[in-house]
Coordinates of N, CA and C in Angstrom, one line a residue:
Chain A
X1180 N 18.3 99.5 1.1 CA 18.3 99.3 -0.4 C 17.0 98.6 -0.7
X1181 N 15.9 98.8 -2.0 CA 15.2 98.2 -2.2 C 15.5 97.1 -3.7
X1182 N 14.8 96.2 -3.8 CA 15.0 95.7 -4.5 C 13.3 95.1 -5.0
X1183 N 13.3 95.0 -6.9 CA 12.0 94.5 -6.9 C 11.7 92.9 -7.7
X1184 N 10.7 92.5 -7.6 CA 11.3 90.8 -8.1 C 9.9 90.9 -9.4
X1185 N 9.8 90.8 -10.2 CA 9.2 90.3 -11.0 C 8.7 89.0 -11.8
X1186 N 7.7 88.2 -10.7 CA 7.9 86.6 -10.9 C 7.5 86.1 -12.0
X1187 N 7.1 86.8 -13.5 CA 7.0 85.9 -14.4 C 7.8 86.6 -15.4
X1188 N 8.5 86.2 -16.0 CA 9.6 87.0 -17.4 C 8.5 86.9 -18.5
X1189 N 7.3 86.1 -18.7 CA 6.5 85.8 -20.2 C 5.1 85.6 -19.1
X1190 N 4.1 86.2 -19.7 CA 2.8 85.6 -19.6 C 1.9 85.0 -20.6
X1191 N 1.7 84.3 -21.2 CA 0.9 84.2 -22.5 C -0.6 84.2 -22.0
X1192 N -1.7 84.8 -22.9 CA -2.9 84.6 -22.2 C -3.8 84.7 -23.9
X1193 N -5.2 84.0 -23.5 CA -5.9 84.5 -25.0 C -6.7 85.7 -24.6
X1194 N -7.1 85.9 -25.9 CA -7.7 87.5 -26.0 C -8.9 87.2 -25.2
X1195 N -9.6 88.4 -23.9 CA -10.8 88.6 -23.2 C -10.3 87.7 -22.1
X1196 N -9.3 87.4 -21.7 CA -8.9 86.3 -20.7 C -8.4 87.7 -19.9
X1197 N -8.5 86.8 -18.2 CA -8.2 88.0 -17.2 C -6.4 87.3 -17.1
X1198 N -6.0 88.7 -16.7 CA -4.7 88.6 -16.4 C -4.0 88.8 -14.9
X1199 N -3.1 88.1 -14.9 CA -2.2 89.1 -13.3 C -0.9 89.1 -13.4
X1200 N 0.0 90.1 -13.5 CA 1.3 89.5 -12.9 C 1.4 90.3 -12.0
X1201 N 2.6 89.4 -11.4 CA 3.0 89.6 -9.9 C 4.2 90.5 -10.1
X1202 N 4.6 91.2 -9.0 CA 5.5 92.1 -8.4 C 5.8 92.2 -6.8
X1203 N 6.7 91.2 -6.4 CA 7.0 91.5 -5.0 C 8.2 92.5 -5.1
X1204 N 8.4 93.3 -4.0 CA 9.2 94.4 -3.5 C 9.8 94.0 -2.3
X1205 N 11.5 94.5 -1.8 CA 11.9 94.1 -0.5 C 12.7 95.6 -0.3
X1206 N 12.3 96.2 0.9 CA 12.6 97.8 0.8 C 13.2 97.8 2.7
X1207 N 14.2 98.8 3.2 CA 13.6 98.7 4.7 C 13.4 99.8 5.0
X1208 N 12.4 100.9 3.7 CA 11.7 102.1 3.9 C 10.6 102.0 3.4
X1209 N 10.0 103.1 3.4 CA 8.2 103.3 2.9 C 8.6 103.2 1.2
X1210 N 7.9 102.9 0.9 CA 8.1 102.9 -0.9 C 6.6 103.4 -1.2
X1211 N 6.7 104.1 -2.4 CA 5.7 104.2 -3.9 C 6.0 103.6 -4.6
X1212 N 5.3 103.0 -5.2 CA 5.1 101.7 -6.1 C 4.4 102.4 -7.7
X1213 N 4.7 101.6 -8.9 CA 4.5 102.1 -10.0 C 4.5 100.7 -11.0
X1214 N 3.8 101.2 -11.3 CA 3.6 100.0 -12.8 C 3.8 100.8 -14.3
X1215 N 4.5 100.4 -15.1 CA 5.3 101.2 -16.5 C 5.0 100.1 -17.2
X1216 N 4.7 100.7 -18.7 CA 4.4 99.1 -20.0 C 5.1 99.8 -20.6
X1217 N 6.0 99.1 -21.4 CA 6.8 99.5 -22.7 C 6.5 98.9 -24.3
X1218 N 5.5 99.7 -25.1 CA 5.4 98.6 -26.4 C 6.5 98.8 -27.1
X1219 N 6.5 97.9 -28.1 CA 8.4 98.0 -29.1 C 8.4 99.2 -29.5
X1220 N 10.0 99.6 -29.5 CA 10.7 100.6 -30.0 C 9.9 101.8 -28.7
X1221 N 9.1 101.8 -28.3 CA 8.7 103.2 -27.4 C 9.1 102.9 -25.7
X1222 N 9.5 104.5 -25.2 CA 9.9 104.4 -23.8 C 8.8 103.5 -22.9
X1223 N 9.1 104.6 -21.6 CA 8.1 103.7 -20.6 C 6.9 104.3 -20.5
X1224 N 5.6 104.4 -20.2 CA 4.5 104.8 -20.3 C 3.8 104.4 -18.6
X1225 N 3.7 105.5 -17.7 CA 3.1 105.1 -16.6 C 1.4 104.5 -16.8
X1226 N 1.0 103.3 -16.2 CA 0.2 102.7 -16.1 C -0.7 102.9 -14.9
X1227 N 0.0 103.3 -13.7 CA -0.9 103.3 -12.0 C 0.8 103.5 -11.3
X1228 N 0.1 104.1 -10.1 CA 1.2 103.8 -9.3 C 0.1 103.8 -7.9
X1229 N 0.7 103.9 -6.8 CA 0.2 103.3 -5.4 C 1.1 104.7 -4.5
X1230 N 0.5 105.8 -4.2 CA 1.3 106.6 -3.3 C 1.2 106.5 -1.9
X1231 N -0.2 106.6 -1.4 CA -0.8 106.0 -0.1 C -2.3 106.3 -0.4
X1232 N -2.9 106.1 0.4 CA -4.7 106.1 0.6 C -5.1 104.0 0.4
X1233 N -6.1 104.4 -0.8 CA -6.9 103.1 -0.7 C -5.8 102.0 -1.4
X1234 N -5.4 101.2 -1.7 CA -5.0 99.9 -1.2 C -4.8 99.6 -2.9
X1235 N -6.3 99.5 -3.5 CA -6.3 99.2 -4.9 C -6.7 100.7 -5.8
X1236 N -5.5 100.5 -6.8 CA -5.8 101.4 -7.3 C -6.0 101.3 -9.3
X1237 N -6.9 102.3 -9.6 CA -7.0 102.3 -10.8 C -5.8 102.8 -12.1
X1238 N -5.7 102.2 -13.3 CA -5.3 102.9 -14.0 C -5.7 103.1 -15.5
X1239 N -4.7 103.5 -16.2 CA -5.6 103.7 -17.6 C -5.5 102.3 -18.3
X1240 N -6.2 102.0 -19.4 CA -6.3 101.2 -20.1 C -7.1 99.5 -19.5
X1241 N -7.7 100.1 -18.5 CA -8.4 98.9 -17.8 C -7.5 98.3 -16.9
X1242 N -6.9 98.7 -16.6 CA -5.6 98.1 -15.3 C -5.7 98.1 -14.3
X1243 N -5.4 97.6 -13.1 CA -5.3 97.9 -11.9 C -4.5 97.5 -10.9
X1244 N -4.0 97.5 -9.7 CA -3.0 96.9 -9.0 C -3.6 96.9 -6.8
X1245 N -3.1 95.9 -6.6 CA -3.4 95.9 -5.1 C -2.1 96.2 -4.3
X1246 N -1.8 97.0 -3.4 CA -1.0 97.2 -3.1 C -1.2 96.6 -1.5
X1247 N -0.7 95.2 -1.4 CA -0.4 95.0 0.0 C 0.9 94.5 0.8
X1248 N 0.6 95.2 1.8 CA 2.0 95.6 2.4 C 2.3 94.8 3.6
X1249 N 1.6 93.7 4.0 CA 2.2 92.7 4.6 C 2.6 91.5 3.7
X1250 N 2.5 91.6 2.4 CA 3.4 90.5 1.6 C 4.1 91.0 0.6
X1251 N 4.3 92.5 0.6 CA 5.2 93.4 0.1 C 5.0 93.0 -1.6
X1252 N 3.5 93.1 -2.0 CA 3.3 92.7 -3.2 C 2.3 94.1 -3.9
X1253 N 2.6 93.9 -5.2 CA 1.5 95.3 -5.6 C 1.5 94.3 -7.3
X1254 N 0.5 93.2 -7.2 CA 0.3 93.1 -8.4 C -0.8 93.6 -9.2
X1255 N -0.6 93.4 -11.0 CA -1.3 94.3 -11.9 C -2.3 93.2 -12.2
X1256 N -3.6 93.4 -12.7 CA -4.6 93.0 -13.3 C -4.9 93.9 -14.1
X1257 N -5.7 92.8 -15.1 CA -6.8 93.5 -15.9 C -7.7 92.3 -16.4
X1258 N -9.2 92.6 -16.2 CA -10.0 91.4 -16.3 C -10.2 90.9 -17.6
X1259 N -10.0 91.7 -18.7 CA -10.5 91.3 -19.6 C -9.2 92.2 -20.8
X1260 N -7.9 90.9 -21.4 CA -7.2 91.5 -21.9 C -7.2 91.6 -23.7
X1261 N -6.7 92.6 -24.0 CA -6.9 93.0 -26.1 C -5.5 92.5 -26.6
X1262 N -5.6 92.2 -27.7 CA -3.9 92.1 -28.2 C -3.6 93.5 -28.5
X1263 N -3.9 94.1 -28.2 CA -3.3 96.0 -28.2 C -2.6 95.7 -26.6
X1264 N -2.7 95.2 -25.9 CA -1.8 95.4 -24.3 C -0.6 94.0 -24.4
X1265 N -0.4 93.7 -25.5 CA 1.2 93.1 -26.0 C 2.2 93.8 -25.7
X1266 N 3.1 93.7 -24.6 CA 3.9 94.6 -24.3 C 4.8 93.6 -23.3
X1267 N 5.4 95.1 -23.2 CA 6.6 94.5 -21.4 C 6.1 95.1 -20.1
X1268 N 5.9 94.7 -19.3 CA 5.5 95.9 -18.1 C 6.4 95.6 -17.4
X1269 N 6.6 97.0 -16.4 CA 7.8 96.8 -15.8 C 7.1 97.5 -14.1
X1270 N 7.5 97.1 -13.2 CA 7.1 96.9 -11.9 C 8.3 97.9 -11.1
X1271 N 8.0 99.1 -10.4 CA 9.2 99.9 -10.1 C 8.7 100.6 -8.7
X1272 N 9.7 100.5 -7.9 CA 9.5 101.3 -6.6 C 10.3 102.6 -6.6
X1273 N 10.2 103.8 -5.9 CA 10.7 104.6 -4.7 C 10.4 105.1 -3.6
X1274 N 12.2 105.6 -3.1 CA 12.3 105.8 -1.7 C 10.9 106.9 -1.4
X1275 N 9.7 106.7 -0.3 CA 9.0 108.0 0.0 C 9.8 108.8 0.7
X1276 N 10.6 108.8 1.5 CA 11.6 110.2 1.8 C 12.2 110.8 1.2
X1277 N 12.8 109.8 -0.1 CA 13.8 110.9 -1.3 C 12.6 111.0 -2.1
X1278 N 11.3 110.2 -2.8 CA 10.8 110.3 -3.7 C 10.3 111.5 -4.7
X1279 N 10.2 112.9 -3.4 CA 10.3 114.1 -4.0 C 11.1 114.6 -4.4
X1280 N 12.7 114.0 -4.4 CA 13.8 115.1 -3.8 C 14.6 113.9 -5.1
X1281 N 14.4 113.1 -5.8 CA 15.2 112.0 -6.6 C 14.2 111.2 -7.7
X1282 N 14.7 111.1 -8.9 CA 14.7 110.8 -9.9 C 14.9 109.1 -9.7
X1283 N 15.2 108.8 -8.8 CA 15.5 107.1 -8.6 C 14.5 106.0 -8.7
X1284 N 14.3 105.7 -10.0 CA 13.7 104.2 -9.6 C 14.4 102.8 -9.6
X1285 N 13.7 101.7 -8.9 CA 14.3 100.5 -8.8 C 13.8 99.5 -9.9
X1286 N 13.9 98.9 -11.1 CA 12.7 98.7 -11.7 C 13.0 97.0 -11.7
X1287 N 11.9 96.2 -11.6 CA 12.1 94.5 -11.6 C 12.8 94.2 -13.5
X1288 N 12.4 93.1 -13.4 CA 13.1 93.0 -15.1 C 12.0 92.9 -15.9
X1289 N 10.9 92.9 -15.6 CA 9.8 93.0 -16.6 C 9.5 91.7 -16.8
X1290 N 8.2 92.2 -17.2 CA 6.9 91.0 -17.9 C 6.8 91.1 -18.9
X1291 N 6.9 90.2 -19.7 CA 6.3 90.5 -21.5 C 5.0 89.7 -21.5
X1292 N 4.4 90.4 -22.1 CA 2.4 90.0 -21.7 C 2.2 89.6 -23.2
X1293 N 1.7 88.3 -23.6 CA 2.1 88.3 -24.7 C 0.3 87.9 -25.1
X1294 N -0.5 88.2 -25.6 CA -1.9 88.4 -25.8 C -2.1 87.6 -26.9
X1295 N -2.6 86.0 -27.2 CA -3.1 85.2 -28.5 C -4.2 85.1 -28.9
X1296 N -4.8 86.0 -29.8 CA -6.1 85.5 -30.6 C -6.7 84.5 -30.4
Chain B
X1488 N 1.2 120.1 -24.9 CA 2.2 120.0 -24.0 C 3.8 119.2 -24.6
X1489 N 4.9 119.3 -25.0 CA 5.6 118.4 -25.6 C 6.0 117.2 -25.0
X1490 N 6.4 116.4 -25.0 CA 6.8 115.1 -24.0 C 8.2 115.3 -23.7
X1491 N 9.0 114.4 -23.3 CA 10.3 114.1 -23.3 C 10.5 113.8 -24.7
X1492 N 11.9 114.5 -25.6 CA 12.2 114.0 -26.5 C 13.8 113.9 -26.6
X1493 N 14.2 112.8 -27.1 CA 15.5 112.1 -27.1 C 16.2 112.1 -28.1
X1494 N 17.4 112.6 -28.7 CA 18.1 112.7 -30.2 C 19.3 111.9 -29.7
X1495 N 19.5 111.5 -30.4 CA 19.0 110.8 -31.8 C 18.0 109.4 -31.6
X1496 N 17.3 108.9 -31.9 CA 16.9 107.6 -32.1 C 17.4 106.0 -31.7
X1497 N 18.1 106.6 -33.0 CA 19.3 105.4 -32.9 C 21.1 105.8 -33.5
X1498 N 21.5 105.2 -32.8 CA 23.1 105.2 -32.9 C 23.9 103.9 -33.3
X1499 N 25.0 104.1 -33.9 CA 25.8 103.2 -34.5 C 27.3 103.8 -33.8
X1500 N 27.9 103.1 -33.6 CA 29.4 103.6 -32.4 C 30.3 101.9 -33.0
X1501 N 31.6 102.5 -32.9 CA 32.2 101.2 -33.1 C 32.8 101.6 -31.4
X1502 N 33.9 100.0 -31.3 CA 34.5 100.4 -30.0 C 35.3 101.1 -29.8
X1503 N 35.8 101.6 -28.6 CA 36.7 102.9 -28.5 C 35.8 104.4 -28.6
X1504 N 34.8 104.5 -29.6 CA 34.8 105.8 -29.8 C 33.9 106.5 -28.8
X1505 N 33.6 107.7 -28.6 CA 32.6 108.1 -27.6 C 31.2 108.9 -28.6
X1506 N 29.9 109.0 -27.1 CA 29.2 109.3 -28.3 C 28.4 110.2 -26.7
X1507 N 27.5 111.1 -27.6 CA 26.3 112.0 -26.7 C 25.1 111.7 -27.0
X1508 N 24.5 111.6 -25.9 CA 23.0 111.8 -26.1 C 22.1 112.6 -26.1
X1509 N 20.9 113.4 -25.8 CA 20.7 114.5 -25.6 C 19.3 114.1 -25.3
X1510 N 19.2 114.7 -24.3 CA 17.6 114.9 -24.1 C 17.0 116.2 -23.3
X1511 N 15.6 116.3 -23.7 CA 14.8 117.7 -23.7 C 13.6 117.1 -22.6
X1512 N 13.7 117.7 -21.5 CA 13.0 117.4 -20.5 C 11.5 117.8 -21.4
X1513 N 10.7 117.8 -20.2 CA 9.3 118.2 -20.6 C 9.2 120.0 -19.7
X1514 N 8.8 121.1 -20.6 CA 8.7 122.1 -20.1 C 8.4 122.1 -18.5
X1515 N 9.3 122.9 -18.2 CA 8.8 123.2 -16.7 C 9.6 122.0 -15.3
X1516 N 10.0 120.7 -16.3 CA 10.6 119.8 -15.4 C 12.1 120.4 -15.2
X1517 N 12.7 120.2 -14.1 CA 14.4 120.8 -13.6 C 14.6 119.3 -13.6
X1518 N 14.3 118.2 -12.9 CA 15.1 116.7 -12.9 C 14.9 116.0 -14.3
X1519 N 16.6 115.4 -14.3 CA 16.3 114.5 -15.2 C 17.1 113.5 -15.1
X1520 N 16.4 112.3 -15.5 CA 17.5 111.0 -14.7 C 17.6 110.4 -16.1
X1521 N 18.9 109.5 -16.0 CA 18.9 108.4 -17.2 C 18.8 107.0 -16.5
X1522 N 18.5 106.5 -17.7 CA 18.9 105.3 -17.8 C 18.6 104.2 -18.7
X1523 N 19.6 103.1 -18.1 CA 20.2 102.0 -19.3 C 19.3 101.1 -19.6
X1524 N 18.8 100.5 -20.6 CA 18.3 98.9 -20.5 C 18.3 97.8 -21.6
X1525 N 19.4 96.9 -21.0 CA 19.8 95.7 -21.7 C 18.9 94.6 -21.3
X1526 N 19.1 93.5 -22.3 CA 18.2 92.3 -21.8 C 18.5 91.4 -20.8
X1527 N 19.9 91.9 -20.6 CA 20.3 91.1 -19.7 C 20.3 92.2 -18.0
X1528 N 20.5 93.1 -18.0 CA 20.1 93.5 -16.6 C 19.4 94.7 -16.5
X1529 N 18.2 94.4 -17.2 CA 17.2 95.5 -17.7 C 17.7 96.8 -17.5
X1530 N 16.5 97.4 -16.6 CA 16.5 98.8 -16.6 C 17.6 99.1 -15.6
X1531 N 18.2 99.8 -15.2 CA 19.2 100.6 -14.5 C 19.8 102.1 -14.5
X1532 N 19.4 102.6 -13.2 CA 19.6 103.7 -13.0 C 21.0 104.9 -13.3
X1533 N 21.6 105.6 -14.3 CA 22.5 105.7 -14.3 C 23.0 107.1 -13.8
X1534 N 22.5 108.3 -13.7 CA 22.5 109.4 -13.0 C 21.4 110.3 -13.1
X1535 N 21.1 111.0 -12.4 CA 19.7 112.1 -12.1 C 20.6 113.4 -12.2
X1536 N 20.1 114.5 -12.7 CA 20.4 115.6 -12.6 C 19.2 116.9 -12.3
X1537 N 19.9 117.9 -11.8 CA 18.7 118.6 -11.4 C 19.6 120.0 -10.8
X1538 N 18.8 121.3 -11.3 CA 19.6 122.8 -11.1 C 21.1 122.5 -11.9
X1539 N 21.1 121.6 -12.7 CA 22.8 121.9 -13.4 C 23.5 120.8 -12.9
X1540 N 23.1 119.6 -11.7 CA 24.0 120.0 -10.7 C 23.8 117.8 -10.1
X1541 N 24.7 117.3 -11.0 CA 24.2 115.8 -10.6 C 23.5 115.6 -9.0
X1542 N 23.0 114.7 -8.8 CA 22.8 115.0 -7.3 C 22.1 113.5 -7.0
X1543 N 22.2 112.4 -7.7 CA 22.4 110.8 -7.5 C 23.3 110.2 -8.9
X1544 N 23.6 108.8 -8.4 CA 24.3 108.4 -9.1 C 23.8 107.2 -9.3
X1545 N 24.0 106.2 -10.1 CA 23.8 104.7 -10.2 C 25.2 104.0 -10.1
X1546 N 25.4 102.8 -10.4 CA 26.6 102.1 -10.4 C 26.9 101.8 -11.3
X1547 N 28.0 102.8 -12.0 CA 28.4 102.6 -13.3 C 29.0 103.3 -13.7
X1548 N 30.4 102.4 -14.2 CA 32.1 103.3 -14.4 C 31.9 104.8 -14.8
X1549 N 33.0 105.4 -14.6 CA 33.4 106.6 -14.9 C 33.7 107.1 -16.5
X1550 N 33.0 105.8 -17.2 CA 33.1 106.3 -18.5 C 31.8 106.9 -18.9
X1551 N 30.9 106.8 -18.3 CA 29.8 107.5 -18.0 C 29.4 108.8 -17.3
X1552 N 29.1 109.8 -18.2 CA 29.1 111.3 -17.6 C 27.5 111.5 -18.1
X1553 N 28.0 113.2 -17.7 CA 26.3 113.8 -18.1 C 26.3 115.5 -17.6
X1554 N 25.6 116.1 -18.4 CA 25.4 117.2 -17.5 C 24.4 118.0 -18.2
X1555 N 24.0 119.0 -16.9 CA 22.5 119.3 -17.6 C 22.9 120.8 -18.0
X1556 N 22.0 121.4 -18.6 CA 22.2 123.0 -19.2 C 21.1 124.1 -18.2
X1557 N 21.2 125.2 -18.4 CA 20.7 125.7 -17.6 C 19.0 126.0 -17.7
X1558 N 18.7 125.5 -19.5 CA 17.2 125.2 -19.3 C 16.6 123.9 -19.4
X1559 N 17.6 123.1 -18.7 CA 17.4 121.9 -18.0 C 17.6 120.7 -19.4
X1560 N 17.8 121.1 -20.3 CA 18.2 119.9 -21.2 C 19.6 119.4 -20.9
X1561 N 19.7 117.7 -20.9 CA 20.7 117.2 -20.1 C 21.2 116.6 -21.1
X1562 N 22.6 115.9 -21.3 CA 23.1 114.8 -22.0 C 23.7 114.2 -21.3
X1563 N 24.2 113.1 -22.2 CA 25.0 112.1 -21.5 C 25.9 111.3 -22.4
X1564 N 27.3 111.6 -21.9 CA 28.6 111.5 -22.9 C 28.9 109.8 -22.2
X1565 N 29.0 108.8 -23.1 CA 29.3 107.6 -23.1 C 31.2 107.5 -23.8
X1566 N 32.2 107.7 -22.8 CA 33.3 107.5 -23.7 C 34.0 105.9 -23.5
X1567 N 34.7 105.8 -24.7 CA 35.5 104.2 -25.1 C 34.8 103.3 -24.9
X1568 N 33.9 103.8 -25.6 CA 32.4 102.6 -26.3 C 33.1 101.2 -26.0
X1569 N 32.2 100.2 -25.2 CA 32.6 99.2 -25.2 C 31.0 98.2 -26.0
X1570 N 31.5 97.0 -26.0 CA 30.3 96.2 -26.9 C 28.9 95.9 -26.0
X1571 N 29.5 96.1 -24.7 CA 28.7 95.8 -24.0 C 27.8 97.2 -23.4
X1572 N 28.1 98.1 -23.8 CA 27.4 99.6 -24.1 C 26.2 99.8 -24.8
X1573 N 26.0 98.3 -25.7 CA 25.1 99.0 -26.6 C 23.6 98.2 -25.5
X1574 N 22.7 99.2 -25.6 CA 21.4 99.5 -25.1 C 20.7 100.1 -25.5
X1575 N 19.3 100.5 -25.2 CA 18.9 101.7 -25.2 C 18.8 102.7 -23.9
X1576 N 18.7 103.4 -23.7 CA 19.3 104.6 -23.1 C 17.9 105.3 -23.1
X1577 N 17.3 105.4 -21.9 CA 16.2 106.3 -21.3 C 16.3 106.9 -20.8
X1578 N 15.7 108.3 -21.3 CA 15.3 109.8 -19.7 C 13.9 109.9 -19.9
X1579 N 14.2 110.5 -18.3 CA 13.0 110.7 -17.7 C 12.7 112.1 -17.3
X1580 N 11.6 112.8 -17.0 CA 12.1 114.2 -16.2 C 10.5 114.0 -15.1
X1581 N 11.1 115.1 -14.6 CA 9.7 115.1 -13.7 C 10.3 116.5 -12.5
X1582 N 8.8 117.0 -12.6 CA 8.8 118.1 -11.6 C 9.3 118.0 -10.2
X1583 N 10.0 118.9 -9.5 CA 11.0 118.8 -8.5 C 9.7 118.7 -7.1
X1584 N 10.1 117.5 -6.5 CA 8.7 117.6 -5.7 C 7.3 116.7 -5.8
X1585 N 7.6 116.2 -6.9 CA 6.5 115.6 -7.4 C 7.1 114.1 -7.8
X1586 N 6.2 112.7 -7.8 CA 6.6 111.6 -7.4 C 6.9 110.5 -9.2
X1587 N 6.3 111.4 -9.7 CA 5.8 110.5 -11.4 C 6.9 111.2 -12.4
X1588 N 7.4 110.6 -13.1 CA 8.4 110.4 -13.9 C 7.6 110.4 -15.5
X1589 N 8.2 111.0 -16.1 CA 7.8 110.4 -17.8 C 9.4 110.2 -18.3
X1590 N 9.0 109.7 -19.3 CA 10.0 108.7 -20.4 C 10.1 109.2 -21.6
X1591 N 11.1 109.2 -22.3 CA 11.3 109.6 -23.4 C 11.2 108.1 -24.2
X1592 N 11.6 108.6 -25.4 CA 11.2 107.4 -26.4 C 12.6 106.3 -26.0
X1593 N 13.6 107.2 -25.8 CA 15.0 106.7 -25.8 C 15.9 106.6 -26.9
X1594 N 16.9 106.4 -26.5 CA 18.2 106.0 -27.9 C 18.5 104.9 -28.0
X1595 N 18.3 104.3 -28.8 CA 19.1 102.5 -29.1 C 20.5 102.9 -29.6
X1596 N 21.2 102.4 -28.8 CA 23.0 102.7 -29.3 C 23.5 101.4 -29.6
X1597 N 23.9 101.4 -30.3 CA 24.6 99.5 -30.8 C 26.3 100.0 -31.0
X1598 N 27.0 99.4 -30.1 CA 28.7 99.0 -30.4 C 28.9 98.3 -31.4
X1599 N 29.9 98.6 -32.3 CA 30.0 97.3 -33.3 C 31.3 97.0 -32.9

């Protein structure tokens, strides 16, 4: 079974300030990892995910995430944040064995990123 | 390309009654998963469908159905609405094989 932990429920940060939140994972299989931001009223919006290769990977909107695997963490940055990335993000694993074969994600309870002038 | 799109928006249900959702994968996708999210135990997986044919499930009573059509648009029948029902209600679809998921806008359903 995996499960994923999302250690801050609220981030507040001012605008052009770098950000991070965290996402630890506990799996006893290979996982792909994924980062989703949800603004109000709209679904989820993929941000980056981590399938295998290099370690840190890029995404849209100035994002990025390190995926390391001896502290089973894949947190998000971004160095320099807008009040346009006021949102929830949501931190999500799946199984790599089913991950082709299943629609399953595990998702943490989210971050609300809350960006102040 | 169209996205995932989800009917209705939003919903109004008192308790007791049942209600459907409906959602329209993205051309070409066969899977399609739902799912729940309240503030209190976010997101949650509630069933995946794929060829017609459920093939995962989440943890969550049997008043929870679903089934897909054969050009892959799926719904999902919520019966004896309870208060604690009300969420919004996300799908996803994604090509059979492939690891990335998209989202629909979702349904906000409120029990009164």
């Amino acid at each position: 079974a995996q499960s994923v932990t999302q250690l801050d429920s609220q981030v507040p940060v001012f605008e052009e300030a770098p950000v991070e939140l965290r996402c630890n994972y506990s799996s006893s299989v290979s996982v792909y990892l994924f980062w989703y931001v949800q603004y109000p009223n709209q679904g989820l919006q993929l941000l980056l995910k981590y399938l295998s290769g290099s370690t840190l990977v890029k995404g849209i909107n100035g994002f990025e995430a390190e995926f390391n695997k001896s502290q089973t963490s894949f947190h998000l940055r971004k160095p320099s944040v807008h009040i346009s990335d006021t949102a929830e993000y949501f931190c999500a694993v799946s199984d790599v064995e089913r991950s082709g074969n299943t629609g399953k994600l595990i998702f943490g309870q989210g971050t609300t990123l809350q960006v102040k002038p | 390309k169209a996205g995932v799109t989800q009917t209705p928006r939003y919903l109004i249900k008192t308790r007791g009654q049942q209600v459907t959702l409906s959602c329209s994968p993205i051309s070409g996708h066969r899977s399609v998963s739902w799912y729940q999210q309240t503030p209190g135990q976010g997101l949650q997986f509630l069933f995946e469908y794929f060829s017609e044919t459920q093939r995962n499930k989440g943890n969550f009573p049997g008043r929870f159905s679903g089934r897909q059509f054969s050009n892959s648009r799926s719904e999902m029948n919520v019966s004896t609405l309870e208060l604690g029902d009300s969420a919004l209600y996300l799908c996803a679809s994604k090509i059979e094989g492939a690891n990335i998921q998209y989202f629909g806008a979702g349904t906000r359903l409120s029990v009164l």
